[in-house]
Amino acid sequence: MDFNGHKLYYMLPPSLSLLPSNVIIFEIVYLSSKEDITQDIVVGWGAFPIVNGEFEINHGKFKVPMLYGNIDFDTNKFKDIEKKYMRNVDEWLCNLYIQVKKIDLFDFRFHEEKIEFLVPKKWQKALEQQQKMNKALIESRIKRGGSNAAAASP
């Protein structure tokens, strides 16, 4: 998939292992700030089926309807997604247009295209600080979890 020059690659299971329930889920996330990622909010979501009616991998150009809110895991059929926004158009956020191309693993290994994401230096420092804070938070939670487990044992 190509997002303004940025492509996404997915490795799928072998054809014999594909199920009709295999989907790629997209989320639209509102990034609240550069410094604090804990305040980010999921605005919408959409699901794209990996296989078509003949249990072959989908390829071509597609329109994926995006719905407002967090992912609804109770929705397990694409016709349910259609019913949601047909019943109430306010649940529909937008459409995501994608193009899917099948690339054989052999082609992928020797694929010469290289994608680089350059991060400005001022953002690199902020990201490094955020990573340190996240690491410290995780370590403190692990220590609290370990001390709670020790206190609970006889």
PDB file of N, CA and C in Angstrom, residues 36-120:
ATOM      1  N   ASP A  36       3.689  14.092  24.214  1.00  0.00           N
ATOM      2  CA  ASP A  36       2.967  13.144  25.059  1.00  0.00           C
ATOM      3  C   ASP A  36       2.081  12.250  24.199  1.00  0.00           C
ATOM      4  N   ILE A  37       2.523  11.022  23.961  1.00  0.00           N
ATOM      5  CA  ILE A  37       1.760  10.115  23.107  1.00  0.00           C
ATOM      6  C   ILE A  37       0.633   9.421  23.868  1.00  0.00           C
ATOM      7  N   THR A  38       0.574   9.587  25.184  1.00  0.00           N
ATOM      8  CA  THR A  38      -0.470   8.922  25.972  1.00  0.00           C
ATOM      9  C   THR A  38      -1.837   9.554  25.757  1.00  0.00           C
ATOM     10  N   GLN A  39      -1.896  10.747  25.191  1.00  0.00           N
ATOM     11  CA  GLN A  39      -3.165  11.437  24.978  1.00  0.00           C
ATOM     12  C   GLN A  39      -3.721  11.226  23.568  1.00  0.00           C
ATOM     13  N   ASP A  40      -3.075  10.391  22.749  1.00  0.00           N
ATOM     14  CA  ASP A  40      -3.543  10.139  21.392  1.00  0.00           C
ATOM     15  C   ASP A  40      -4.894   9.428  21.434  1.00  0.00           C
ATOM     16  N   ILE A  41      -5.760   9.736  20.467  1.00  0.00           N
ATOM     17  CA  ILE A  41      -7.126   9.220  20.460  1.00  0.00           C
ATOM     18  C   ILE A  41      -7.402   8.533  19.124  1.00  0.00           C
ATOM     19  N   VAL A  42      -8.003   7.345  19.177  1.00  0.00           N
ATOM     20  CA  VAL A  42      -8.434   6.662  17.963  1.00  0.00           C
ATOM     21  C   VAL A  42      -9.722   7.330  17.502  1.00  0.00           C
ATOM     22  N   VAL A  43      -9.687   7.861  16.283  1.00  0.00           N
ATOM     23  CA  VAL A  43     -10.836   8.594  15.746  1.00  0.00           C
ATOM     24  C   VAL A  43     -11.710   7.679  14.902  1.00  0.00           C
ATOM     25  N   GLY A  44     -11.097   6.769  14.147  1.00  0.00           N
ATOM     26  CA  GLY A  44     -11.879   5.911  13.274  1.00  0.00           C
ATOM     27  C   GLY A  44     -11.148   4.629  12.931  1.00  0.00           C
ATOM     28  N   TRP A  45     -11.881   3.720  12.295  1.00  0.00           N
ATOM     29  CA  TRP A  45     -11.302   2.436  11.937  1.00  0.00           C
ATOM     30  C   TRP A  45     -11.993   1.879  10.692  1.00  0.00           C
ATOM     31  N   GLY A  46     -11.312   0.950  10.049  1.00  0.00           N
ATOM     32  CA  GLY A  46     -11.864   0.254   8.899  1.00  0.00           C
ATOM     33  C   GLY A  46     -11.190  -1.097   8.766  1.00  0.00           C
ATOM     34  N   ALA A  47     -11.848  -2.021   8.080  1.00  0.00           N
ATOM     35  CA  ALA A  47     -11.306  -3.366   7.907  1.00  0.00           C
ATOM     36  C   ALA A  47     -11.298  -3.725   6.429  1.00  0.00           C
ATOM     37  N   PHE A  48     -10.215  -4.350   5.998  1.00  0.00           N
ATOM     38  CA  PHE A  48     -10.071  -4.772   4.611  1.00  0.00           C
ATOM     39  C   PHE A  48      -9.885  -6.286   4.579  1.00  0.00           C
ATOM     40  N   PRO A  49     -10.730  -7.010   3.824  1.00  0.00           N
ATOM     41  CA  PRO A  49     -10.590  -8.472   3.765  1.00  0.00           C
ATOM     42  C   PRO A  49      -9.374  -8.870   2.935  1.00  0.00           C
ATOM     43  N   ILE A  50      -8.622  -9.819   3.438  1.00  0.00           N
ATOM     44  CA  ILE A  50      -7.436 -10.291   2.722  1.00  0.00           C
ATOM     45  C   ILE A  50      -7.836 -11.194   1.556  1.00  0.00           C
ATOM     46  N   VAL A  51      -8.897 -11.981   1.740  1.00  0.00           N
ATOM     47  CA  VAL A  51      -9.317 -12.904   0.680  1.00  0.00           C
ATOM     48  C   VAL A  51     -10.659 -12.484   0.097  1.00  0.00           C
ATOM     49  N   ASN A  52     -10.895 -12.886  -1.153  1.00  0.00           N
ATOM     50  CA  ASN A  52     -12.169 -12.602  -1.808  1.00  0.00           C
ATOM     51  C   ASN A  52     -13.088 -13.820  -1.707  1.00  0.00           C
ATOM     52  N   GLY A  53     -14.174 -13.805  -2.442  1.00  0.00           N
ATOM     53  CA  GLY A  53     -15.155 -14.888  -2.392  1.00  0.00           C
ATOM     54  C   GLY A  53     -14.631 -16.232  -2.852  1.00  0.00           C
ATOM     55  N   GLU A  54     -13.593 -16.235  -3.671  1.00  0.00           N
ATOM     56  CA  GLU A  54     -12.993 -17.493  -4.138  1.00  0.00           C
ATOM     57  C   GLU A  54     -11.807 -17.916  -3.277  1.00  0.00           C
ATOM     58  N   PHE A  55     -11.626 -17.297  -2.129  1.00  0.00           N
ATOM     59  CA  PHE A  55     -10.521 -17.576  -1.203  1.00  0.00           C
ATOM     60  C   PHE A  55      -9.166 -17.329  -1.847  1.00  0.00           C
ATOM     61  N   GLU A  56      -9.109 -16.313  -2.715  1.00  0.00           N
ATOM     62  CA  GLU A  56      -7.853 -15.869  -3.293  1.00  0.00           C
ATOM     63  C   GLU A  56      -7.503 -14.527  -2.678  1.00  0.00           C
ATOM     64  N   ILE A  57      -6.212 -14.225  -2.619  1.00  0.00           N
ATOM     65  CA  ILE A  57      -5.777 -12.955  -2.037  1.00  0.00           C
ATOM     66  C   ILE A  57      -6.273 -11.805  -2.907  1.00  0.00           C
ATOM     67  N   ASN A  58      -6.925 -10.828  -2.282  1.00  0.00           N
ATOM     68  CA  ASN A  58      -7.405  -9.655  -2.996  1.00  0.00           C
ATOM     69  C   ASN A  58      -6.241  -8.871  -3.582  1.00  0.00           C
ATOM     70  N   HIS A  59      -6.412  -8.390  -4.787  1.00  0.00           N
ATOM     71  CA  HIS A  59      -5.443  -7.470  -5.379  1.00  0.00           C
ATOM     72  C   HIS A  59      -6.203  -6.541  -6.313  1.00  0.00           C
ATOM     73  N   GLY A  60      -5.707  -5.325  -6.407  1.00  0.00           N
ATOM     74  CA  GLY A  60      -6.375  -4.304  -7.213  1.00  0.00           C
ATOM     75  C   GLY A  60      -6.567  -3.040  -6.391  1.00  0.00           C
ATOM     76  N   LYS A  61      -7.511  -2.206  -6.831  1.00  0.00           N
ATOM     77  CA  LYS A  61      -7.804  -0.961  -6.126  1.00  0.00           C
ATOM     78  C   LYS A  61      -9.101  -1.127  -5.353  1.00  0.00           C
ATOM     79  N   PHE A  62      -9.098  -0.610  -4.110  1.00  0.00           N
ATOM     80  CA  PHE A  62     -10.241  -0.799  -3.223  1.00  0.00           C
ATOM     81  C   PHE A  62     -10.566   0.479  -2.462  1.00  0.00           C
ATOM     82  N   LYS A  63     -11.813   0.538  -2.014  1.00  0.00           N
ATOM     83  CA  LYS A  63     -12.284   1.619  -1.154  1.00  0.00           C
ATOM     84  C   LYS A  63     -12.674   0.979   0.178  1.00  0.00           C
ATOM     85  N   VAL A  64     -12.040   1.427   1.256  1.00  0.00           N
ATOM     86  CA  VAL A  64     -12.323   0.891   2.586  1.00  0.00           C
ATOM     87  C   VAL A  64     -13.086   1.953   3.372  1.00  0.00           C
ATOM     88  N   PRO A  65     -14.353   1.689   3.733  1.00  0.00           N
ATOM     89  CA  PRO A  65     -15.087   2.666   4.535  1.00  0.00           C
ATOM     90  C   PRO A  65     -14.523   2.719   5.955  1.00  0.00           C
ATOM     91  N   MET A  66     -14.322   3.923   6.455  1.00  0.00           N
ATOM     92  CA  MET A  66     -13.808   4.118   7.810  1.00  0.00           C
ATOM     93  C   MET A  66     -14.962   4.601   8.684  1.00  0.00           C
ATOM     94  N   LEU A  67     -15.103   3.999   9.855  1.00  0.00           N
ATOM     95  CA  LEU A  67     -16.176   4.347  10.788  1.00  0.00           C
ATOM     96  C   LEU A  67     -15.614   5.107  11.976  1.00  0.00           C
ATOM     97  N   TYR A  68     -16.448   5.971  12.566  1.00  0.00           N
ATOM     98  CA  TYR A  68     -16.035   6.726  13.751  1.00  0.00           C
ATOM     99  C   TYR A  68     -15.824   5.808  14.942  1.00  0.00           C
ATOM    100  N   GLY A  69     -14.896   6.193  15.822  1.00  0.00           N
ATOM    101  CA  GLY A  69     -14.706   5.525  17.103  1.00  0.00           C
ATOM    102  C   GLY A  69     -13.659   4.437  17.085  1.00  0.00           C
ATOM    103  N   ASN A  70     -13.586   3.741  18.232  1.00  0.00           N
ATOM    104  CA  ASN A  70     -12.660   2.623  18.382  1.00  0.00           C
ATOM    105  C   ASN A  70     -13.158   1.416  17.592  1.00  0.00           C
ATOM    106  N   ILE A  71     -12.280   0.455  17.398  1.00  0.00           N
ATOM    107  CA  ILE A  71     -12.637  -0.760  16.672  1.00  0.00           C
ATOM    108  C   ILE A  71     -13.765  -1.465  17.410  1.00  0.00           C
ATOM    109  N   ASP A  72     -14.778  -1.869  16.659  1.00  0.00           N
ATOM    110  CA  ASP A  72     -15.895  -2.625  17.209  1.00  0.00           C
ATOM    111  C   ASP A  72     -15.647  -4.102  16.913  1.00  0.00           C
ATOM    112  N   PHE A  73     -15.151  -4.839  17.905  1.00  0.00           N
ATOM    113  CA  PHE A  73     -14.812  -6.239  17.693  1.00  0.00           C
ATOM    114  C   PHE A  73     -16.052  -7.125  17.630  1.00  0.00           C
ATOM    115  N   ASP A  74     -17.228  -6.578  17.962  1.00  0.00           N
ATOM    116  CA  ASP A  74     -18.473  -7.337  17.823  1.00  0.00           C
ATOM    117  C   ASP A  74     -18.916  -7.398  16.362  1.00  0.00           C
ATOM    118  N   THR A  75     -18.404  -6.506  15.538  1.00  0.00           N
ATOM    119  CA  THR A  75     -18.718  -6.511  14.109  1.00  0.00           C
ATOM    120  C   THR A  75     -17.825  -7.548  13.452  1.00  0.00           C
ATOM    121  N   ASN A  76     -18.446  -8.636  12.973  1.00  0.00           N
ATOM    122  CA  ASN A  76     -17.632  -9.709  12.409  1.00  0.00           C
ATOM    123  C   ASN A  76     -17.947 -10.013  10.949  1.00  0.00           C
ATOM    124  N   LYS A  77     -18.786  -9.184  10.322  1.00  0.00           N
ATOM    125  CA  LYS A  77     -19.087  -9.346   8.902  1.00  0.00           C
ATOM    126  C   LYS A  77     -19.030  -7.982   8.234  1.00  0.00           C
ATOM    127  N   PHE A  78     -18.607  -7.968   6.983  1.00  0.00           N
ATOM    128  CA  PHE A  78     -18.512  -6.695   6.280  1.00  0.00           C
ATOM    129  C   PHE A  78     -19.883  -6.104   6.008  1.00  0.00           C
ATOM    130  N   LYS A  79     -20.898  -6.954   5.882  1.00  0.00           N
ATOM    131  CA  LYS A  79     -22.238  -6.409   5.688  1.00  0.00           C
ATOM    132  C   LYS A  79     -22.714  -5.688   6.951  1.00  0.00           C
ATOM    133  N   ASP A  80     -22.192  -6.082   8.127  1.00  0.00           N
ATOM    134  CA  ASP A  80     -22.535  -5.364   9.365  1.00  0.00           C
ATOM    135  C   ASP A  80     -21.937  -3.959   9.353  1.00  0.00           C
ATOM    136  N   ILE A  81     -20.733  -3.822   8.794  1.00  0.00           N
ATOM    137  CA  ILE A  81     -20.108  -2.503   8.682  1.00  0.00           C
ATOM    138  C   ILE A  81     -20.952  -1.626   7.759  1.00  0.00           C
ATOM    139  N   GLU A  82     -21.378  -2.190   6.622  1.00  0.00           N
ATOM    140  CA  GLU A  82     -22.228  -1.442   5.697  1.00  0.00           C
ATOM    141  C   GLU A  82     -23.537  -1.027   6.348  1.00  0.00           C
ATOM    142  N   LYS A  83     -24.134  -1.947   7.102  1.00  0.00           N
ATOM    143  CA  LYS A  83     -25.408  -1.642   7.771  1.00  0.00           C
ATOM    144  C   LYS A  83     -25.248  -0.475   8.741  1.00  0.00           C
ATOM    145  N   LYS A  84     -24.099  -0.435   9.434  1.00  0.00           N
ATOM    146  CA  LYS A  84     -23.873   0.632  10.418  1.00  0.00           C
ATOM    147  C   LYS A  84     -23.972   2.002   9.777  1.00  0.00           C
ATOM    148  N   TYR A  85     -23.233   2.219   8.688  1.00  0.00           N
ATOM    149  CA  TYR A  85     -23.237   3.558   8.115  1.00  0.00           C
ATOM    150  C   TYR A  85     -24.428   3.791   7.189  1.00  0.00           C
ATOM    151  N   MET A  86     -25.094   2.740   6.738  1.00  0.00           N
ATOM    152  CA  MET A  86     -26.317   2.941   5.960  1.00  0.00           C
ATOM    153  C   MET A  86     -27.479   3.320   6.878  1.00  0.00           C
ATOM    154  N   ARG A  87     -27.482   2.753   8.089  1.00  0.00           N
ATOM    155  CA  ARG A  87     -28.509   3.080   9.076  1.00  0.00           C
ATOM    156  C   ARG A  87     -28.327   4.489   9.610  1.00  0.00           C
ATOM    157  N   ASN A  88     -27.058   4.846   9.864  1.00  0.00           N
ATOM    158  CA  ASN A  88     -26.756   6.146  10.444  1.00  0.00           C
ATOM    159  C   ASN A  88     -25.485   6.673   9.792  1.00  0.00           C
ATOM    160  N   VAL A  89     -25.640   7.611   8.867  1.00  0.00           N
ATOM    161  CA  VAL A  89     -24.497   8.121   8.112  1.00  0.00           C
ATOM    162  C   VAL A  89     -23.492   8.832   9.023  1.00  0.00           C
ATOM    163  N   ASP A  90     -23.897   9.224  10.218  1.00  0.00           N
ATOM    164  CA  ASP A  90     -22.990   9.877  11.154  1.00  0.00           C
ATOM    165  C   ASP A  90     -21.910   8.934  11.676  1.00  0.00           C
ATOM    166  N   GLU A  91     -22.113   7.631  11.531  1.00  0.00           N
ATOM    167  CA  GLU A  91     -21.082   6.679  11.949  1.00  0.00           C
ATOM    168  C   GLU A  91     -19.971   6.550  10.913  1.00  0.00           C
ATOM    169  N   TRP A  92     -20.208   7.017   9.695  1.00  0.00           N
ATOM    170  CA  TRP A  92     -19.222   6.962   8.618  1.00  0.00           C
ATOM    171  C   TRP A  92     -18.294   8.155   8.738  1.00  0.00           C
ATOM    172  N   LEU A  93     -16.991   7.914   8.688  1.00  0.00           N
ATOM    173  CA  LEU A  93     -15.997   8.981   8.803  1.00  0.00           C
ATOM    174  C   LEU A  93     -15.483   9.405   7.429  1.00  0.00           C
ATOM    175  N   CYS A  94     -15.003   8.453   6.644  1.00  0.00           N
ATOM    176  CA  CYS A  94     -14.448   8.742   5.325  1.00  0.00           C
ATOM    177  C   CYS A  94     -14.184   7.420   4.623  1.00  0.00           C
ATOM    178  N   ASN A  95     -13.617   7.494   3.448  1.00  0.00           N
ATOM    179  CA  ASN A  95     -13.177   6.295   2.731  1.00  0.00           C
ATOM    180  C   ASN A  95     -11.662   6.332   2.609  1.00  0.00           C
ATOM    181  N   LEU A  96     -11.052   5.183   2.731  1.00  0.00           N
ATOM    182  CA  LEU A  96      -9.620   5.021   2.518  1.00  0.00           C
ATOM    183  C   LEU A  96      -9.456   4.273   1.203  1.00  0.00           C
ATOM    184  N   TYR A  97      -8.774   4.884   0.254  1.00  0.00           N
ATOM    185  CA  TYR A  97      -8.558   4.266  -1.049  1.00  0.00           C
ATOM    186  C   TYR A  97      -7.173   3.634  -1.066  1.00  0.00           C
ATOM    187  N   ILE A  98      -7.127   2.343  -1.374  1.00  0.00           N
ATOM    188  CA  ILE A  98      -5.861   1.621  -1.353  1.00  0.00           C
ATOM    189  C   ILE A  98      -5.692   0.828  -2.642  1.00  0.00           C
ATOM    190  N   GLN A  99      -4.452   0.514  -2.945  1.00  0.00           N
ATOM    191  CA  GLN A  99      -4.135  -0.374  -4.052  1.00  0.00           C
ATOM    192  C   GLN A  99      -3.288  -1.501  -3.490  1.00  0.00           C
ATOM    193  N   VAL A 100      -3.711  -2.721  -3.761  1.00  0.00           N
ATOM    194  CA  VAL A 100      -3.026  -3.898  -3.247  1.00  0.00           C
ATOM    195  C   VAL A 100      -2.402  -4.646  -4.414  1.00  0.00           C
ATOM    196  N   LYS A 101      -1.099  -4.911  -4.291  1.00  0.00           N
ATOM    197  CA  LYS A 101      -0.370  -5.677  -5.306  1.00  0.00           C
ATOM    198  C   LYS A 101       0.260  -6.877  -4.625  1.00  0.00           C
ATOM    199  N   LYS A 102       0.180  -7.997  -5.278  1.00  0.00           N
ATOM    200  CA  LYS A 102       0.811  -9.201  -4.738  1.00  0.00           C
ATOM    201  C   LYS A 102       2.262  -9.246  -5.201  1.00  0.00           C
ATOM    202  N   ILE A 103       3.160  -9.389  -4.248  1.00  0.00           N
ATOM    203  CA  ILE A 103       4.587  -9.525  -4.539  1.00  0.00           C
ATOM    204  C   ILE A 103       5.018 -10.869  -3.981  1.00  0.00           C
ATOM    205  N   ASP A 104       5.573 -11.700  -4.836  1.00  0.00           N
ATOM    206  CA  ASP A 104       6.050 -13.003  -4.368  1.00  0.00           C
ATOM    207  C   ASP A 104       7.222 -12.806  -3.424  1.00  0.00           C
ATOM    208  N   LEU A 105       7.385 -13.718  -2.493  1.00  0.00           N
ATOM    209  CA  LEU A 105       8.464 -13.623  -1.520  1.00  0.00           C
ATOM    210  C   LEU A 105       9.816 -13.547  -2.219  1.00  0.00           C
ATOM    211  N   PHE A 106       9.972 -14.260  -3.315  1.00  0.00           N
ATOM    212  CA  PHE A 106      11.221 -14.222  -4.078  1.00  0.00           C
ATOM    213  C   PHE A 106      11.493 -12.797  -4.562  1.00  0.00           C
ATOM    214  N   ASP A 107      10.459 -12.130  -5.097  1.00  0.00           N
ATOM    215  CA  ASP A 107      10.608 -10.761  -5.567  1.00  0.00           C
ATOM    216  C   ASP A 107      10.911  -9.808  -4.421  1.00  0.00           C
ATOM    217  N   PHE A 108      10.296 -10.055  -3.283  1.00  0.00           N
ATOM    218  CA  PHE A 108      10.454  -9.172  -2.135  1.00  0.00           C
ATOM    219  C   PHE A 108      11.879  -9.212  -1.599  1.00  0.00           C
ATOM    220  N   ARG A 109      12.487 -10.379  -1.569  1.00  0.00           N
ATOM    221  CA  ARG A 109      13.845 -10.512  -1.052  1.00  0.00           C
ATOM    222  C   ARG A 109      14.839  -9.713  -1.881  1.00  0.00           C
ATOM    223  N   PHE A 110      14.620  -9.649  -3.170  1.00  0.00           N
ATOM    224  CA  PHE A 110      15.543  -8.961  -4.055  1.00  0.00           C
ATOM    225  C   PHE A 110      15.017  -7.590  -4.472  1.00  0.00           C
ATOM    226  N   HIS A 111      14.033  -7.114  -3.752  1.00  0.00           N
ATOM    227  CA  HIS A 111      13.442  -5.809  -4.049  1.00  0.00           C
ATOM    228  C   HIS A 111      14.433  -4.724  -3.632  1.00  0.00           C
ATOM    229  N   GLU A 112      14.819  -3.874  -4.551  1.00  0.00           N
ATOM    230  CA  GLU A 112      15.864  -2.894  -4.285  1.00  0.00           C
ATOM    231  C   GLU A 112      15.339  -1.588  -3.715  1.00  0.00           C
ATOM    232  N   GLU A 113      14.039  -1.422  -3.678  1.00  0.00           N
ATOM    233  CA  GLU A 113      13.481  -0.170  -3.178  1.00  0.00           C
ATOM    234  C   GLU A 113      13.777  -0.031  -1.682  1.00  0.00           C
ATOM    235  N   LYS A 114      14.147   1.137  -1.284  1.00  0.00           N
ATOM    236  CA  LYS A 114      14.483   1.394   0.107  1.00  0.00           C
ATOM    237  C   LYS A 114      13.666   2.586   0.591  1.00  0.00           C
ATOM    238  N   ILE A 115      13.078   2.434   1.745  1.00  0.00           N
ATOM    239  CA  ILE A 115      12.265   3.510   2.299  1.00  0.00           C
ATOM    240  C   ILE A 115      12.967   4.032   3.549  1.00  0.00           C
ATOM    241  N   GLU A 116      13.199   5.312   3.611  1.00  0.00           N
ATOM    242  CA  GLU A 116      13.829   5.926   4.778  1.00  0.00           C
ATOM    243  C   GLU A 116      12.891   6.978   5.350  1.00  0.00           C
ATOM    244  N   PHE A 117      12.754   6.972   6.647  1.00  0.00           N
ATOM    245  CA  PHE A 117      11.983   7.986   7.331  1.00  0.00           C
ATOM    246  C   PHE A 117      12.961   8.861   8.101  1.00  0.00           C
ATOM    247  N   LEU A 118      13.098  10.094   7.687  1.00  0.00           N
ATOM    248  CA  LEU A 118      14.010  11.013   8.350  1.00  0.00           C
ATOM    249  C   LEU A 118      13.262  11.764   9.445  1.00  0.00           C
ATOM    250  N   VAL A 119      13.808  11.704  10.646  1.00  0.00           N
ATOM    251  CA  VAL A 119      13.207  12.374  11.790  1.00  0.00           C
ATOM    252  C   VAL A 119      14.058  13.606  12.111  1.00  0.00           C
ATOM    253  N   PRO A 120      13.438  14.800  12.157  1.00  0.00           N
ATOM    254  CA  PRO A 120      14.217  15.995  12.498  1.00  0.00           C
ATOM    255  C   PRO A 120      14.890  15.849  13.861  1.00  0.00           C
TER     256      PRO A 120
END
